[in-house]
Structure formats: C-alpha cells, structure tokens
Amino acid sequence: MTVSDLTVAQPPTPSPDEEPFRLLGTTPPDPGLWPRLYRALVRGRRFNTQATALTRQGRLAVYPSSTGQEACQVAAGLALGPRDWLFPSYRDTLAAVTRGLDPVAVLGLLRGDWHTGYDPRAARVAPLCTPLATQLPHAVGLAHAARLRGDDVAVLGLVGDGGTSEGDFHEALNFAAVWRAPVVFLVQNNGWAISVPLAKQTAAPSIAHKAVGYGMPGRLVDGNDAPAVHHVLTEALRRARSGGGPTLVEALTYRIDAHTNADDATRYRDEAEVAAWRARDPLARLEQELRRHGLLTDAAEAEARADAERLAATLREALGRDPELAPGDLFAHVYAAPTPHLREQAAAFAAGTGVAGTSAAGTGVTGTGHGRAGAGAGS
Amino acid sequence: MARALNRALRDALADDPDVHLLGEDIGALGGVFRVTDGLTAEFGEDRCTDTPLAEAGILGTATGMAMYGLRPVVEMQFDAFAYPAFEQLVSHVSRMRNRTRGALPLPLTVRVPYGGGIGGVEHHSDSSETYYMATPGLHVVTPATVADAYGLLRQAIASDDPVIFLEPKRLYWSKGELAPGGGAVEPFGRAVVRRAGADATLITYGPALPVCLEAAEAARARGLDVGVLDLRTLVPFDDETVCAEVRRTGRAVVVHEAAGFAGPGAEIAARVSERCFHHLRAPVLRVTGLDIPYPPPLLEHHHLPDAARVLDAVARLQWDLV
C-alpha cells in the first residue's frame, strides 16, 4: 500500500488489486500449526454456541458472539508468546480463552458476578474492555513500559471496525508510532458496528490504509483464514519485539450472529449477505483444506469435537450453579485501604441501616479512627 | 510552590526508578509553569517525556504503564485541558483496582494546575474538583502551602492508588519554607487548623486558603475570633478534624472557588449537618464561585470568593448574637 492509493476515491471495500492476504488454497499447510488452529477453531465455535445458549437460560447477562470471527480470535490467542500481553474488547472472550485463560473466569463480566473474573497480570490478559478502543492506549503504555524495562514483551490490542472511529484508537496508534512501541493492533472488521455498516463508519479505502498516516505498516488479511491471520500477527509481533515498532492489521471478517443476544440483526442487514459469509465459514474452510492435504482424519476430527464438547460441559456445569455473591465485597478494592467515609458506609450497610454517619451525630464520636487510610503503601 | 513541586518530582525520580513523568512541554520547556524544569536534562527523556499533544492518550498510556508496574506522573497543562482524558479517568483509572478485585492497582498521579486568579483566558481557570470528588476510586489532593506541595506530592507518587493532584495556579509563586532535605511526606486525609478561632470556622482548601486567612484577620478587627481549617485532601475527607472544630465553634463557612451548586461545599455542609447538628448555632454557609462557566479574566474577581464575601458570611453566622 502506498500513499498514492489514498488519492483515488474508492468504496470502503478492498479493490481487486488489494485482495487481502490469505493462505488457504495458496500455500501447502504447515502440519505443525494448521491442525492446532483447527482444534482451537472447533473449540471456539462450541464456546460461542454454548455461551449463546446460556444467555437464553439467563445464566449470562449478555453474550456478544464471535461466531464467524473465530479465525481472528484463535489466531490472536495463539500468535502471542508466553510473556506477551493481550488487550481484548468485550467480544474477544474467545481470544482470551485461546490464550489459555480459564473459560469460566473469562465470562465473569458477562455473567455479572464481577467485572473481571481473573488476575490480568497472571494471565497477561487485560480486563475485557466495554468502552470502545479505550484499552488501546493501555496496550501502548504497557508495551512502552516493558520496553523501558528491557523486557522482551509484545502486546496485541484488539478492536472492531466501529472502534476505529473513536479518538482513543487514533491516539493509541499515534503514540505507538511516535514511541515505536512493541504493539500490534488487530482490527476485526466484521462490517457492522451494531447496525451501522462500514460505509457509514469511514470513508477510507480500507482501515489498513489508516496506518500510512501514522507512519506504521498496514496489513490487510482475510479474517476468515486462520493460518493467514496467525501468520500476519506472528510477523507483526516479531517485528514489534525486535524494535521495529507497531503494525496495524485489518482482518476482513463477519459476525454471523447479531451484535449480542439482545440485538435483532434482521432489522438492518439482508439474509443474503449473511448467507454469502456463511459460505466463507472459517472453520469449514480450514477443515476442507486440511482434509484435502490429508492432515485431518475422521478420528482427529472426532477428537477435536469431543474436546469441544468437554469445554461446553464445563461451561454448563460451572454456570449452571448460582454464583456465590458476597455483598460486603462491594466495598472492597475501591482503594488500597478504604477511606473513613467508605468504612463508615460499609459498616452501615452491614448493620442494615443504610445510613452512614448519623449514629455518631452529636456524640462527638465518629468511630472511624484517624484518617490515615488514604495513605498508600511505600510512603 | 512551583519549586517545591519540582523538588518533590526530582526526589521521587531519584528515589524510585519506576517513577516516570509524562506530559506536554514538560521536557526542554520544563512545563508552562516550570514545575518540571531541568528534569529531562537530569533524568533523560525516558523518565521525563514530552508526549504527543493528546490528553486521553497521555492518561491512557500512563494507565498501561501503571498496569505494568511503573509509577507514572502525568501533567495536564491546564485544568480544562484534562477534560478529553475524562473517559480514561472515569472508565478505567478510577476503577481498575475495583474491577480486577485488587489484582491491578494503579499507582498513578495526575497533576492538574487548577483554578483562577491569574488572568487566564477561557479554558485556563476551571476548578474541576467536584468531578474528581464524585468519582469513586480517586484520591483528590490539593496543597495550599509550600511544605504541603512537597509533602503531599511525595505521598501522591508513593500512593498505590490513582491521585488527582490539584495545584492552585495562583499559589505557584507563593513563598514558604522547605526543609533542607525537602520535607516530610504528608499522609492523606488529615486536615490542618491553620488558624485557631473560637467564634466560627472557615473550612477551605487550595487557592482559597490565603483568602480565608485574610478574612479571619479582618474579622479580628471586628471583634470576632475566626479559625481557618485547610482540608488538604478532599478524598479521603477528614470528618474528624472538621467536626471537632465545628463542634467547638458551632458556626462554619465553607469557602472554595468551584461553583457552589452541587459543589464540594454542598457535600461538606451536609456532612457537618449530619454529624454536628446539635452543636450548630447557625446553618453551614457557603462562599463559592458563581454557578456560571468560568468568566473572562476582566470579570473573574466577581466570581472568585474574596475576603469581603467571606466576612459577610461570617457576619451572617452571628444571627443569634445580633
């Protein structure tokens, strides 16, 4: 891609000479990698269908399905090295699971018992981010910090096509390029930001084009080609780790399901469009390619599906139980040490009065002790 | 005061390699108020970094740095310039510890020069502490003396939670003593009685402290013994010291530059009423900025609390003695 491309008015879909990078059908499969991607895709598809089913049972408050986008999710999870960090959006539960996160813990936000159900530092996965693109500056800052410390860490930030319109997306890419931070941005362009199509989101020829303005490479990849997405991300992460700076990767894909289970996608898009993308299903395409090269046997397929069923059973079992809620925890972790006012409120809450401070009125006693609580450690 | 802040930053950088400063014009220029003067030269660009001009980006990247274990100190050049960073502050910085159940604390300091009285044009004189106070998870700190500027900033940087550090612009050039070694690190949540008084208590902080001291002095000439309490930290709030003073005098006026409606004074008056009702001999009054967008510099003296308005409130508190 060159700057001269930008002078030509084009619709925001790739022109024939800008075909997204793909590997399926063009390259002999890597027998070490492609079957692994396949097993992760089978698991991912099952994770999506099971989580969606759990919303119907009221076991999840909401689930933003990534069905149709599993190639991006799986590639994101598998391209990262053990020391790397992932910064997911709310739709990227599957990327986090593929990265190795506990599949039940990652659903905490969507279940509603706590916002983040895992330790981000231990998992090297940032909290699922609900505001759009606001996690991308964090990804840049963390990557920058790792490089300042001399650590061999790269960071992958995930965002959707709608999120690229947000100011934080722009600021993150700009900071990353100026600082040459070891970070890779993966835009899963699934064509729709809830009900708004890409054409109403951007006038750029492609989202990958935007990289030119920031001074970083832009890569357009077939987002339903798991080996291709994995390849592009792996190369970009390697480049980041070696001091080459950030990369913007746009993966062209499609969300087969609605935005979430609460959304009615038939109000804004045609079934014909969905059908065309079903024909490009990432799982079926990879399966077909592997079979064509004799890399997938019936037994291997059965094993992959059995593994996925075990995952689904784990989700059903864990989420079938009511979560253990401790309302007193509401006051925990607001500060390193609670402020006197929060301690007082927690005490009133525990006593069931709901009224903080009044019990001490006029007595000259507040019972909250001295106000040292705000002082953090290390002073 | 600006030099005391500079000293605090220098000492923090020297003491802890995890401390990093980020902001616009904080490098070669030393900040528009010179608070970071000389720090890039002494500690290098990696420790005191001129960033792209983007407040959300500055605070967002600082958040990521803190997630990795560093202790970033961000400078917002002027109070109203911090508004683009509000989403980062409210959606992430203030609640990262809470949403991760304590797994990801954010030791991050946001320095915000704030308030009026320096003849600044539009967007250069806001008092935005109300927004910060209303956001759970943040500490809100504002020094009024040179010693506190040093001591509270050292504590802010050492804190394991995010701190909004509000620097009163019109006190940057104020003079005061700083101990040879810098001074004591001041814990949060302790208000200080700057002037004892038996007849009424002025509750204030930051840029309004000198105004209150002036008013208290003028009140003495009228035969009233008025005390002045400097809150120093708005979150956590020192109910204990405030209530002890108000119970003694039975009369209180809250004085601040921020707009009065739904402002800090409303919270403070409510807390005092709840806790000290039987000791009060008059309602808690407020002397605040007007409920208007910050006015142009030639009119700002009408907006800012001055000693005359504070004195008037003190006189009104004496209704039962008239």
XYZ file of C-alpha atoms in Angstrom:
701
model
C 0.000 0.000 0.000
C 1.317 3.429 -0.835
C 0.217 6.976 -0.118
C -0.820 7.359 -3.748
C -3.611 4.855 -3.129
C -5.228 7.413 -0.889
C -5.753 9.905 -3.688
C -8.101 7.530 -5.503
C -11.689 7.623 -4.343
C -12.747 4.085 -3.622
C -15.553 2.425 -1.775
C -14.537 1.147 1.646
C -14.111 -2.398 0.443
C -10.898 -3.821 -0.931
C -10.415 -3.389 -4.649
C -9.266 -6.404 -6.701
C -5.646 -5.272 -6.601
C -5.894 -5.035 -2.831
C -7.015 -8.562 -2.139
C -6.476 -9.370 1.484
C -3.568 -11.623 2.274
C -4.635 -15.255 2.501
C -3.017 -18.669 2.787
C -5.905 -21.152 2.428
C -5.695 -22.691 -1.017
C -2.498 -20.844 -1.904
C 0.118 -22.468 0.306
C 0.811 -26.020 1.446
C -0.400 -26.317 5.032
C 2.018 -26.245 7.953
C 1.298 -29.608 9.617
C 2.550 -28.317 12.955
C 0.342 -25.260 13.057
C -2.774 -25.698 10.958
C -4.217 -28.708 12.825
C -3.707 -26.769 16.082
C -5.623 -23.852 14.624
C -8.347 -26.264 13.567
C -8.778 -27.729 17.055
C -8.894 -24.240 18.543
C -11.496 -23.212 15.953
C -13.704 -26.186 16.815
C -13.444 -25.306 20.493
C -14.123 -21.661 19.723
C -17.243 -22.363 17.715
C -18.551 -24.550 20.501
C -17.706 -21.930 23.110
C -19.755 -19.393 21.148
C -22.790 -21.623 20.720
C -22.707 -22.720 24.352
C -22.344 -19.189 25.701
C -25.208 -18.023 23.481
C -27.355 -20.870 24.810
C -26.510 -19.827 28.372
C -27.906 -16.345 27.725
C -31.257 -17.938 26.845
C -31.217 -19.691 30.203
C -30.442 -16.446 31.993
C -27.043 -17.759 33.072
C -25.202 -14.982 31.268
C -26.496 -11.404 31.327
C -25.412 -10.947 27.727
C -23.065 -12.538 25.221
C -21.506 -10.804 22.229
C -20.907 -13.781 19.959
C -17.812 -14.036 17.806
C -19.285 -16.770 15.616
C -17.846 -16.224 12.138
C -14.858 -14.380 13.584
C -13.247 -17.363 15.287
C -10.250 -17.353 12.943
C -9.272 -13.899 14.221
C -9.894 -14.885 17.832
C -7.948 -18.111 17.653
C -5.062 -16.591 15.724
C -4.844 -13.736 18.238
C -4.685 -16.179 21.112
C -2.119 -18.486 19.538
C 0.193 -15.876 17.984
C 1.184 -14.470 21.371
C 4.258 -15.637 23.220
C 4.054 -16.555 26.910
C 5.326 -13.144 28.075
C 3.179 -11.121 25.679
C 0.005 -9.303 26.686
C -3.460 -9.325 25.132
C -5.855 -6.338 25.356
C -9.296 -7.623 24.377
C -12.600 -5.887 23.782
C -15.874 -7.271 25.097
C -16.276 -9.511 22.014
C -12.893 -11.165 22.479
C -13.620 -13.754 25.161
C -12.539 -16.443 22.750
C -9.159 -14.840 22.100
C -8.611 -14.800 25.865
C -9.672 -18.447 26.213
C -7.399 -19.472 23.358
C -4.600 -17.574 25.082
C -5.099 -20.002 27.983
C -7.460 -18.199 30.301
C -9.955 -20.167 32.390
C -13.060 -20.284 30.143
C -15.373 -19.827 33.119
C -13.395 -16.947 34.653
C -13.370 -15.011 31.409
C -17.178 -14.966 31.419
C -17.332 -13.169 34.776
C -18.102 -9.797 33.216
C -20.917 -11.271 31.113
C -22.258 -13.383 33.944
C -22.483 -10.342 36.181
C -20.898 -11.539 39.409
C -17.797 -9.388 38.990
C -16.329 -7.224 36.249
C -13.105 -9.164 35.758
C -13.017 -12.777 36.876
C -9.290 -13.348 36.507
C -5.969 -11.845 37.506
C -4.842 -9.827 34.463
C -1.190 -9.925 35.498
C -1.106 -13.684 35.944
C -2.970 -14.277 32.682
C -1.291 -11.425 30.815
C -4.729 -10.553 29.536
C -6.130 -7.106 30.326
C -9.751 -6.882 31.517
C -12.334 -7.248 28.755
C -12.982 -3.649 27.735
C -16.536 -2.414 27.220
C -15.870 1.209 26.173
C -14.674 1.241 22.577
C -10.932 1.427 21.890
C -10.077 2.849 25.304
C -7.951 -0.209 26.069
C -5.649 0.536 23.130
C -3.758 3.395 24.832
C -3.247 0.988 27.756
C -1.787 -1.556 25.343
C 0.619 1.081 24.053
C 1.570 2.225 27.548
C 2.182 -1.294 28.767
C 4.275 -2.100 25.696
C 6.233 1.112 26.209
C 6.784 0.282 29.883
C 8.011 -3.215 29.040
C 10.499 -1.799 26.584
C 11.681 0.785 29.132
C 12.392 -2.102 31.473
C 14.199 -4.010 28.755
C 11.702 -6.873 28.768
C 11.116 -8.943 25.644
C 7.370 -8.373 25.555
C 4.995 -7.584 22.710
C 1.379 -6.502 23.079
C -1.665 -7.236 20.941
C -4.650 -4.872 21.100
C -7.996 -5.936 19.636
C -10.695 -3.603 18.347
C -13.632 -3.713 15.944
C -14.298 -1.579 12.876
C -16.617 0.701 14.859
C -13.918 1.264 17.441
C -11.591 2.697 14.805
C -13.768 5.815 14.717
C -13.040 6.577 18.360
C -10.473 9.158 19.380
C -8.674 6.672 21.609
C -7.948 4.483 18.573
C -6.275 7.424 16.870
C -4.342 8.495 19.954
C -3.166 4.953 20.637
C -1.831 4.469 17.100
C -0.206 7.878 17.121
C 1.538 7.321 20.461
C 2.599 3.827 19.430
C 4.185 5.052 16.224
C 5.928 8.048 17.824
C 7.300 5.865 20.621
C 7.937 2.841 18.345
C 6.162 0.791 20.994
C 6.153 -3.012 20.604
C 2.422 -3.251 19.979
C 0.215 -4.712 17.257
C -3.323 -3.530 16.608
C -5.752 -6.069 15.163
C -8.958 -4.604 13.767
C -11.589 -7.262 13.286
C -13.584 -5.590 10.551
C -16.852 -7.514 10.677
C -18.684 -4.954 8.595
C -21.118 -3.746 11.221
C -20.914 -1.588 14.360
C -24.166 -2.861 15.832
C -26.425 -1.632 12.996
C -24.119 0.823 11.238
C -22.266 -0.510 8.191
C -18.615 0.193 7.496
C -19.520 2.627 4.712
C -21.032 4.924 7.319
C -18.089 4.423 9.648
C -15.202 5.500 7.457
C -14.519 6.934 4.008
C -11.052 5.399 3.893
C -10.414 2.802 1.171
C -9.638 0.349 3.956
C -8.896 0.544 7.653
C -5.421 -0.763 6.914
C -4.863 2.396 4.846
C -5.034 4.434 8.024
C -1.632 3.069 9.043
C 0.036 5.217 6.384
C -0.912 8.401 8.211
C 0.548 7.194 11.469
C 3.815 6.080 9.962
C 3.447 2.359 10.504
C 2.820 -0.635 8.233
C -0.783 -1.553 7.474
C -1.711 -5.151 6.631
C -4.978 -6.354 5.129
C -5.672 -10.006 5.790
C -8.524 -12.422 5.138
C -10.026 -12.626 8.595
C -11.691 -15.968 7.869
C -8.360 -17.586 7.027
C -6.955 -18.632 10.389
C -3.436 -19.522 9.134
C -3.218 -16.185 7.307
C -4.265 -14.138 10.341
C -1.865 -16.140 12.501
C 0.946 -15.579 10.029
C 0.400 -11.823 9.757
C 0.101 -11.386 13.524
C 3.149 -13.531 14.220
C 5.217 -11.483 11.784
C 3.963 -8.196 13.243
C 4.639 -9.323 16.816
C 8.123 -10.456 15.843
C 8.752 -7.087 14.250
C 7.488 -5.331 17.366
C 9.734 -7.381 19.653
C 12.781 -6.652 17.517
C 12.309 -2.884 17.859
C 10.537 -2.377 14.535
C 7.583 -0.581 16.070
C 3.843 -1.069 15.773
C 1.716 -2.559 12.980
C -1.942 -2.068 12.119
C -3.598 -5.275 10.906
C -7.090 -5.239 9.415
C -8.793 -8.624 9.233
C -11.832 -8.769 6.938
C -14.412 -10.966 8.573
C -18.083 -11.093 9.505
C -20.148 -11.626 12.598
C -22.728 -14.238 11.714
C -24.791 -13.670 14.842
C -26.349 -10.410 15.940
C -24.298 -7.834 17.905
C -25.399 -9.549 21.105
C -28.286 -11.818 22.008
C -30.224 -8.613 22.766
C -29.892 -7.320 19.189
C -32.142 -8.037 16.164
C -29.829 -8.075 13.165
C -32.660 -8.707 10.681
C -33.651 -5.027 11.065
C -30.500 -3.780 9.358
C -28.972 -6.489 7.147
C -30.067 -8.963 4.486
C -30.077 -12.693 4.919
C -28.340 -12.912 1.531
C -25.352 -11.070 2.936
C -25.182 -13.400 5.907
C -25.509 -16.433 3.630
C -22.592 -15.247 1.489
C -20.411 -15.066 4.558
C -21.622 -18.402 5.876
C -20.164 -19.832 2.693
C -16.800 -18.461 3.783
C -17.044 -20.008 7.225
C -13.529 -20.069 8.743
C -13.974 -23.480 10.351
C -15.368 -25.228 7.272
C -12.714 -23.706 5.021
C -9.828 -24.812 7.208
C -11.356 -28.264 7.655
C -11.712 -28.664 3.885
C -8.129 -27.565 3.283
C -6.739 -29.901 5.906
C -8.736 -32.840 4.513
C -7.561 -32.047 1.001
C -3.980 -32.429 2.212
C -4.691 -35.475 4.358
C -3.947 -33.594 7.552
C -7.330 -34.216 9.140
C -8.659 -37.697 9.745
C -12.109 -38.692 10.956
C -10.522 -39.695 14.235
C -8.785 -36.331 14.642
C -11.996 -34.522 13.841
C -13.919 -36.639 16.352
C -11.286 -35.938 18.966
C -11.467 -32.179 18.322
C -15.244 -32.255 18.642
C -15.101 -34.335 21.815
C -12.675 -31.826 23.291
C -15.065 -29.015 22.391
C -17.961 -30.897 23.998
C -15.949 -31.256 27.200
C -15.427 -27.491 27.164
C -19.162 -26.921 26.654
C -19.977 -29.310 29.501
C -17.563 -27.414 31.760
C -19.308 -24.143 30.939
C -22.773 -25.629 31.501
C -21.763 -27.149 34.785
C -19.953 -24.107 36.174
C -22.505 -21.562 35.033
C -25.430 -23.777 35.935
C -24.670 -23.147 39.565
C -25.672 -19.860 41.138
C -22.615 -17.701 41.775
C -21.586 -17.129 45.376
C -22.096 -13.438 45.973
C -20.744 -11.527 48.952
C -22.433 -8.097 49.013
C -19.848 -6.848 51.500
C -17.315 -7.163 48.678
C -18.905 -4.106 47.125
C -16.750 -2.013 49.430
C -13.578 -3.987 48.824
C -10.924 -2.889 46.377
C -12.169 0.654 45.872
C -8.935 1.883 47.460
C -5.848 0.095 48.767
C -7.202 0.993 52.199
C -10.790 2.208 52.453
C -11.345 5.867 53.227
C -13.006 6.634 56.587
C -16.216 7.524 54.769
C -16.237 4.204 52.913
C -15.575 2.277 56.113
C -18.495 4.048 57.697
C -20.745 3.282 54.741
C -19.695 -0.369 54.770
C -20.470 -0.602 58.487
C -23.902 0.952 57.968
C -24.524 -1.430 55.077
C -23.532 -4.403 57.209
C -25.775 -3.193 60.032
C -28.653 -2.894 57.608
C -29.363 0.743 58.431
C -28.219 2.119 55.109
C -27.486 5.397 56.858
C -23.855 6.306 57.333
C -22.658 8.787 59.871
C -25.888 9.567 61.693
C -25.344 7.192 64.581
C -22.463 9.339 65.735
C -24.253 12.650 65.238
C -23.967 14.856 68.241
C -21.891 12.426 70.220
C -18.534 13.745 69.250
C -17.558 10.218 68.212
C -17.417 9.005 64.640
C -15.827 5.669 65.313
C -13.755 5.898 62.174
C -10.400 6.499 63.771
C -7.766 8.706 62.278
C -7.700 9.459 58.607
C -4.563 7.650 57.659
C -6.432 5.275 55.434
C -5.768 7.128 52.222
C -2.032 6.915 52.540
C -0.790 4.259 50.183
C 1.974 1.828 50.795
C 5.515 2.797 50.187
C 5.463 6.173 51.876
C 5.412 26.451 45.479
C 6.388 25.547 41.898
C 9.954 24.944 43.099
C 8.754 22.738 45.936
C 6.789 20.654 43.435
C 9.844 20.467 41.217
C 11.856 19.306 44.200
C 9.278 16.639 45.031
C 9.355 15.317 41.467
C 13.152 15.311 41.381
C 13.371 13.460 44.691
C 10.749 10.931 43.584
C 12.599 10.308 40.307
C 15.872 9.876 42.176
C 14.422 7.560 44.819
C 12.417 5.210 42.583
C 13.393 4.119 39.055
C 9.743 3.209 38.388
C 8.662 6.863 38.524
C 8.134 8.364 35.059
C 6.815 11.798 34.122
C 4.619 12.299 31.048
C 3.069 15.427 29.598
C 3.065 18.169 27.015
C 6.005 20.589 27.083
C 7.422 19.121 30.278
C 10.836 18.431 28.729
C 13.004 21.227 27.305
C 10.497 23.877 28.343
C 10.124 22.487 31.860
C 6.340 22.852 31.715
C 4.491 26.113 31.136
C 4.739 26.721 34.902
C 8.312 25.337 35.083
C 7.310 22.623 37.529
C 9.347 20.021 35.603
C 12.254 22.373 34.952
C 15.531 20.543 34.422
C 14.152 17.047 34.984
C 14.608 15.783 31.420
C 18.161 17.063 31.436
C 18.851 15.282 34.715
C 16.938 12.027 34.238
C 16.666 11.662 30.458
C 13.765 11.578 28.036
C 12.641 8.117 29.124
C 11.958 9.381 32.656
C 10.551 12.823 31.820
C 8.859 12.529 28.446
C 7.346 15.093 26.104
C 4.318 13.288 24.706
C 2.171 13.903 21.646
C -0.461 16.552 22.344
C -3.376 14.363 23.416
C -4.671 14.172 26.962
C -6.613 10.914 26.597
C -3.518 9.379 25.045
C -1.288 10.659 27.833
C -3.514 9.322 30.587
C -4.351 6.131 28.653
C -0.736 5.227 28.017
C 0.150 6.134 31.604
C -2.547 3.689 32.672
C -0.900 0.922 30.660
C 2.466 1.820 32.175
C 0.987 1.595 35.662
C -0.565 -1.767 34.752
C 2.961 -2.973 34.077
C 4.147 -1.743 37.489
C 5.570 1.704 36.812
C 4.502 4.843 38.704
C 3.638 7.432 36.069
C 3.111 11.075 36.964
C 1.064 12.861 34.330
C 0.877 16.609 33.832
C -2.325 18.097 32.428
C -1.204 21.508 31.262
C -4.327 23.368 32.438
C -7.458 22.280 34.298
C -9.846 22.345 31.332
C -7.314 20.538 29.154
C -7.919 17.444 31.269
C -11.474 17.006 30.023
C -10.537 14.959 26.921
C -8.976 12.455 29.334
C -12.135 12.125 31.386
C -13.245 8.844 29.873
C -9.896 7.268 30.696
C -10.117 8.662 34.203
C -13.685 7.637 34.935
C -13.942 4.401 32.947
C -10.509 2.976 33.700
C -8.148 4.806 36.048
C -10.574 5.197 38.936
C -11.907 1.643 38.793
C -9.074 -0.584 37.604
C -8.371 -1.815 41.130
C -12.055 -2.429 41.785
C -12.921 -4.143 38.501
C -9.990 -6.523 38.898
C -10.696 -7.231 42.574
C -7.440 -5.702 43.647
C -5.266 -7.542 41.118
C -4.357 -4.395 39.181
C -3.713 -1.380 41.386
C -2.908 1.819 39.530
C -0.189 3.871 41.217
C -0.668 6.916 39.042
C -0.608 10.643 39.776
C -2.381 13.219 37.622
C -1.087 16.730 38.251
C -3.649 19.370 37.318
C -2.845 23.083 37.646
C -6.282 24.469 38.552
C -8.297 27.499 39.478
C -8.325 31.157 38.526
C -6.917 34.441 39.646
C -4.066 34.593 37.136
C -5.933 36.325 34.324
C -6.105 33.204 32.191
C -8.296 33.165 29.105
C -11.128 30.695 28.545
C -10.395 27.059 29.499
C -7.426 28.058 31.683
C -9.045 28.674 35.073
C -11.574 25.949 35.864
C -11.936 24.407 39.305
C -12.908 20.850 38.437
C -12.507 19.158 41.811
C -16.222 18.382 42.006
C -15.961 15.944 39.091
C -12.991 14.186 40.609
C -14.557 14.007 44.072
C -17.672 12.435 42.567
C -15.636 9.603 41.027
C -15.063 6.723 43.478
C -11.582 5.267 43.389
C -9.668 8.541 43.118
C -7.816 10.413 45.801
C -8.232 14.170 45.408
C -5.478 16.263 46.912
C -4.747 19.979 46.840
C -1.919 21.711 48.676
C -2.160 25.314 49.837
C 1.327 25.753 51.285
C 4.840 25.229 50.015
C 5.527 22.497 52.562
C 2.342 20.654 51.618
C 3.137 20.975 47.929
C 6.249 18.910 48.579
C 4.872 16.562 51.216
C 1.572 15.754 49.560
C 3.109 15.254 46.117
C 5.617 12.808 47.557
C 2.742 10.911 49.151
C 0.715 11.037 45.914
C 3.541 9.419 43.950
C 4.079 6.820 46.685
C 0.361 6.002 46.856
C -0.769 2.693 45.385
C -3.973 4.327 44.122
C -4.580 6.999 41.494
C -4.332 10.537 42.808
C -5.681 13.719 41.289
C -3.182 16.296 42.448
C -4.693 19.749 42.071
C -2.119 22.535 42.038
C -3.543 26.016 42.719
C -2.136 28.064 39.848
C -2.244 31.364 41.670
C -0.164 29.922 44.524
C 2.651 28.700 42.220
C 4.628 31.827 43.068
C 3.834 31.794 46.791
C 6.780 31.673 49.165
C 7.386 29.396 52.098
C 9.880 27.309 53.981
C 11.071 23.955 52.727
C 13.278 21.843 54.940
C 16.830 21.244 53.636
C 16.054 17.586 52.869
C 12.802 18.577 51.127
C 10.430 17.988 53.998
C 8.074 15.479 55.483
C 5.888 13.216 53.367
C 2.345 14.144 54.338
C -0.269 11.406 54.707
C -3.639 11.929 53.055
C -6.833 12.549 54.987
C -5.596 14.948 57.628
C -6.977 18.457 57.695
C -4.905 21.112 59.451
C -6.003 24.018 61.598
C -4.138 26.941 60.050
C -5.576 29.426 62.499
C -7.396 28.687 65.726
C -10.626 30.545 66.408
C -13.443 30.355 68.923
C -16.356 32.064 67.159
C -16.537 30.429 63.719
C -14.649 28.011 61.475
C -13.767 28.668 57.853
C -13.401 25.334 56.031
C -11.342 25.682 52.877
C -8.543 24.279 50.721
C -6.103 25.169 47.962
C -6.297 28.632 46.406
C -8.921 29.936 48.851
C -6.728 29.439 51.916
C -4.991 32.845 51.726
C -8.403 34.461 51.172
C -9.732 32.851 54.341
C -6.689 33.827 56.382
C -7.123 37.398 55.210
C -10.813 37.329 56.116
C -10.067 35.884 59.555
C -7.574 38.652 60.197
C -10.101 41.262 59.138
C -12.732 39.631 61.374
C -10.460 40.052 64.366
C -10.613 43.807 63.835
C -14.389 43.482 64.177
C -14.069 41.539 67.393
C -14.649 38.051 66.011
C -12.237 35.179 66.609
C -12.426 33.132 63.411
C -10.498 29.909 62.768
C -9.335 28.556 59.416
C -9.213 24.866 58.547
C -7.246 23.652 55.485
C -8.646 20.315 54.255
C -5.560 19.432 52.126
C -7.217 16.274 50.827
C -10.823 16.256 49.629
C -10.792 12.464 49.233
C -10.267 10.975 51.759
C -12.167 13.561 53.757
C -11.199 14.295 57.350
C -14.595 14.313 59.086
C -12.902 14.024 62.439
C -10.927 17.259 62.410
C -13.698 19.166 60.647
C -16.321 18.041 63.149
C -14.057 18.677 66.131
C -13.602 22.278 65.023
C -17.241 22.896 64.161
C -18.441 21.394 67.431
C -16.175 23.805 69.251
C -17.272 26.940 67.411
C -20.823 25.991 66.415
C -20.525 28.005 63.210
C -18.976 27.128 59.859
C -18.487 28.595 56.400
C -17.170 26.511 53.515
C -15.109 28.529 51.045
C -13.991 27.383 47.586
C -13.616 28.596 44.006
C -15.609 25.821 42.354
C -19.268 26.535 41.597
C -21.440 26.210 44.670
C -24.383 24.252 43.270
C -23.733 20.553 43.888
C -20.147 21.521 44.634
C -17.722 20.395 47.355
C -19.340 22.798 49.842
C -22.675 21.033 49.454
C -21.114 17.726 50.463
C -19.186 19.287 53.327
C -22.216 21.182 54.651
C -24.294 18.008 54.528
C -21.657 16.005 56.371
C -21.298 18.677 59.036
C -25.085 18.896 59.442
C -25.400 15.117 59.818
C -22.644 14.865 62.361
C -22.715 18.134 64.270
C -26.368 19.201 64.179
C -26.756 19.594 67.908
C -23.637 21.718 68.132
C -24.538 24.112 65.332
C -25.727 27.564 66.274
C -26.314 28.606 62.662
C -26.690 26.868 59.296
C -23.493 25.979 57.478
C -22.942 28.659 54.845
C -21.046 28.514 51.593
C -18.947 31.137 49.838
C -18.078 29.785 46.422
C -17.550 30.555 42.790
C -20.717 31.578 40.943
C -22.766 28.914 39.158
C -21.547 30.048 35.772
C -18.969 28.960 33.217
C -15.650 30.450 34.273
C -15.845 34.155 33.378
C -13.409 36.133 31.236
C -10.343 37.410 33.101
C -11.527 41.003 33.409
C -14.588 39.795 35.304
C -13.138 36.897 37.279
C -12.833 38.892 40.520
C -16.640 38.880 40.713
C -16.599 35.087 40.541
C -13.789 34.291 42.934
C -14.515 34.329 46.671
C -12.760 37.249 48.320
C -12.276 38.296 51.918
C -15.246 40.673 51.798
C -17.678 37.895 50.794
C -16.241 35.586 53.437
C -16.560 38.321 56.070
C -20.149 38.896 55.059
C -20.897 35.211 55.575
C -19.181 35.249 58.956
C -21.351 38.204 59.959
C -24.498 36.386 58.849
C -23.493 33.414 61.015
C -23.802 35.595 64.106
C -27.559 35.986 63.670
C -28.356 34.862 67.235
C -25.980 37.458 68.696
C -27.365 40.431 66.807
